């Protein structure tokens, strides 16, 4: 979550509990998705996650930056 300035990302633990991710400015959070799980032959596991809205008083003050990457197989 490079550039995120607000909390909201939560991941589900093995016990089925939601765990909030508290990223600091110098942290890099990598949310492994289904495609990355397949590309790594299940070495990296896809996470069940959600994003919850911030409290009303913090709405409109957050900045998020989402980066996408693509891997192209050579011919």
PDB file of C-alpha atoms in Angstrom:
ATOM      1  CA  UNK A   1       0.000   0.000   0.000  1.00  0.00           C
ATOM      2  CA  UNK A   2       2.531   2.506  -1.117  1.00  0.00           C
ATOM      3  CA  UNK A   3       1.221   6.005  -0.568  1.00  0.00           C
ATOM      4  CA  UNK A   4      -1.808   5.045   1.543  1.00  0.00           C
ATOM      5  CA  UNK A   5      -2.380   7.562   4.300  1.00  0.00           C
ATOM      6  CA  UNK A   6      -5.288   5.896   6.106  1.00  0.00           C
ATOM      7  CA  UNK A   7      -6.067   2.578   7.700  1.00  0.00           C
ATOM      8  CA  UNK A   8      -8.805   0.319   6.391  1.00  0.00           C
ATOM      9  CA  UNK A   9      -7.207  -2.846   5.020  1.00  0.00           C
ATOM     10  CA  UNK A  10      -8.014  -5.958   7.045  1.00  0.00           C
ATOM     11  CA  UNK A  11      -6.968  -9.565   6.425  1.00  0.00           C
ATOM     12  CA  UNK A  12      -8.642 -12.684   7.746  1.00  0.00           C
ATOM     13  CA  UNK A  13      -6.511 -14.835  10.050  1.00  0.00           C
ATOM     14  CA  UNK A  14      -6.485 -18.640  10.009  1.00  0.00           C
ATOM     15  CA  UNK A  15      -8.937 -18.475  12.944  1.00  0.00           C
ATOM     16  CA  UNK A  16     -11.439 -16.462  10.892  1.00  0.00           C
ATOM     17  CA  UNK A  17     -10.811 -13.193  12.738  1.00  0.00           C
ATOM     18  CA  UNK A  18     -10.309  -9.874  10.927  1.00  0.00           C
ATOM     19  CA  UNK A  19      -6.880  -8.343  11.588  1.00  0.00           C
ATOM     20  CA  UNK A  20      -6.358  -4.635  10.782  1.00  0.00           C
ATOM     21  CA  UNK A  21      -3.206  -3.750   8.859  1.00  0.00           C
ATOM     22  CA  UNK A  22      -1.564  -0.672  10.376  1.00  0.00           C
ATOM     23  CA  UNK A  23       0.932   0.422   7.741  1.00  0.00           C
ATOM     24  CA  UNK A  24       3.357   3.180   8.615  1.00  0.00           C
ATOM     25  CA  UNK A  25       4.820   5.532   6.030  1.00  0.00           C
ATOM     26  CA  UNK A  26       7.954   3.449   5.560  1.00  0.00           C
ATOM     27  CA  UNK A  27       6.117   0.085   5.321  1.00  0.00           C
ATOM     28  CA  UNK A  28       5.293  -1.775   2.137  1.00  0.00           C
ATOM     29  CA  UNK A  29       2.273  -4.084   2.378  1.00  0.00           C
ATOM     30  CA  UNK A  30       1.963  -6.768  -0.290  1.00  0.00           C
ATOM     31  CA  UNK A  31      -1.480  -8.302  -0.548  1.00  0.00           C
ATOM     32  CA  UNK A  32      -1.018 -11.638  -2.304  1.00  0.00           C
ATOM     33  CA  UNK A  33      -3.902 -12.316  -4.668  1.00  0.00           C
ATOM     34  CA  UNK A  34      -5.073 -15.397  -6.534  1.00  0.00           C
ATOM     35  CA  UNK A  35      -2.944 -14.691  -9.615  1.00  0.00           C
ATOM     36  CA  UNK A  36       0.279 -14.364  -7.590  1.00  0.00           C
ATOM     37  CA  UNK A  37      -0.614 -17.575  -5.743  1.00  0.00           C
ATOM     38  CA  UNK A  38      -0.891 -19.388  -9.075  1.00  0.00           C
ATOM     39  CA  UNK A  39       2.325 -17.853 -10.426  1.00  0.00           C
ATOM     40  CA  UNK A  40       4.270 -19.032  -7.354  1.00  0.00           C
ATOM     41  CA  UNK A  41       2.781 -22.542  -7.450  1.00  0.00           C
ATOM     42  CA  UNK A  42       1.023 -21.913  -4.096  1.00  0.00           C
ATOM     43  CA  UNK A  43       4.214 -20.846  -2.273  1.00  0.00           C
ATOM     44  CA  UNK A  44       2.584 -17.451  -1.602  1.00  0.00           C
ATOM     45  CA  UNK A  45      -0.993 -17.854  -0.374  1.00  0.00           C
ATOM     46  CA  UNK A  46      -3.838 -15.601  -1.455  1.00  0.00           C
ATOM     47  CA  UNK A  47      -5.313 -13.640   1.445  1.00  0.00           C
ATOM     48  CA  UNK A  48      -8.970 -13.098   2.228  1.00  0.00           C
ATOM     49  CA  UNK A  49      -9.166  -9.362   2.787  1.00  0.00           C
ATOM     50  CA  UNK A  50     -11.501  -6.392   2.960  1.00  0.00           C
ATOM     51  CA  UNK A  51     -11.294  -2.632   3.139  1.00  0.00           C
ATOM     52  CA  UNK A  52     -13.441  -0.865   5.711  1.00  0.00           C
ATOM     53  CA  UNK A  53     -14.412   2.784   5.479  1.00  0.00           C
ATOM     54  CA  UNK A  54     -12.594   5.209   7.765  1.00  0.00           C
ATOM     55  CA  UNK A  55     -14.530   7.080  10.446  1.00  0.00           C
ATOM     56  CA  UNK A  56     -16.619   9.899   8.994  1.00  0.00           C
ATOM     57  CA  UNK A  57     -14.302  12.594  10.401  1.00  0.00           C
ATOM     58  CA  UNK A  58     -11.363  11.144   8.420  1.00  0.00           C
ATOM     59  CA  UNK A  59     -13.190  10.731   5.124  1.00  0.00           C
ATOM     60  CA  UNK A  60     -11.782  12.896   2.362  1.00  0.00           C
ATOM     61  CA  UNK A  61      -8.336  13.196   3.936  1.00  0.00           C
ATOM     62  CA  UNK A  62      -6.880   9.930   2.620  1.00  0.00           C
ATOM     63  CA  UNK A  63      -4.703   9.427  -0.412  1.00  0.00           C
ATOM     64  CA  UNK A  64      -4.359   5.966  -1.955  1.00  0.00           C
ATOM     65  CA  UNK A  65      -2.014   4.839  -4.678  1.00  0.00           C
ATOM     66  CA  UNK A  66      -2.617   1.473  -6.306  1.00  0.00           C
ATOM     67  CA  UNK A  67       0.103  -0.050  -8.424  1.00  0.00           C
ATOM     68  CA  UNK A  68      -0.513  -2.885 -10.850  1.00  0.00           C
ATOM     69  CA  UNK A  69       2.102  -5.096 -12.367  1.00  0.00           C
ATOM     70  CA  UNK A  70       1.893  -7.470 -15.272  1.00  0.00           C
ATOM     71  CA  UNK A  71       4.125 -10.401 -16.077  1.00  0.00           C
ATOM     72  CA  UNK A  72       4.297 -11.376 -19.700  1.00  0.00           C
ATOM     73  CA  UNK A  73       5.531 -14.844 -20.593  1.00  0.00           C
ATOM     74  CA  UNK A  74       8.269 -14.770 -23.211  1.00  0.00           C
ATOM     75  CA  UNK A  75       7.321 -16.422 -26.521  1.00  0.00           C
TER      76      UNK A  75
END
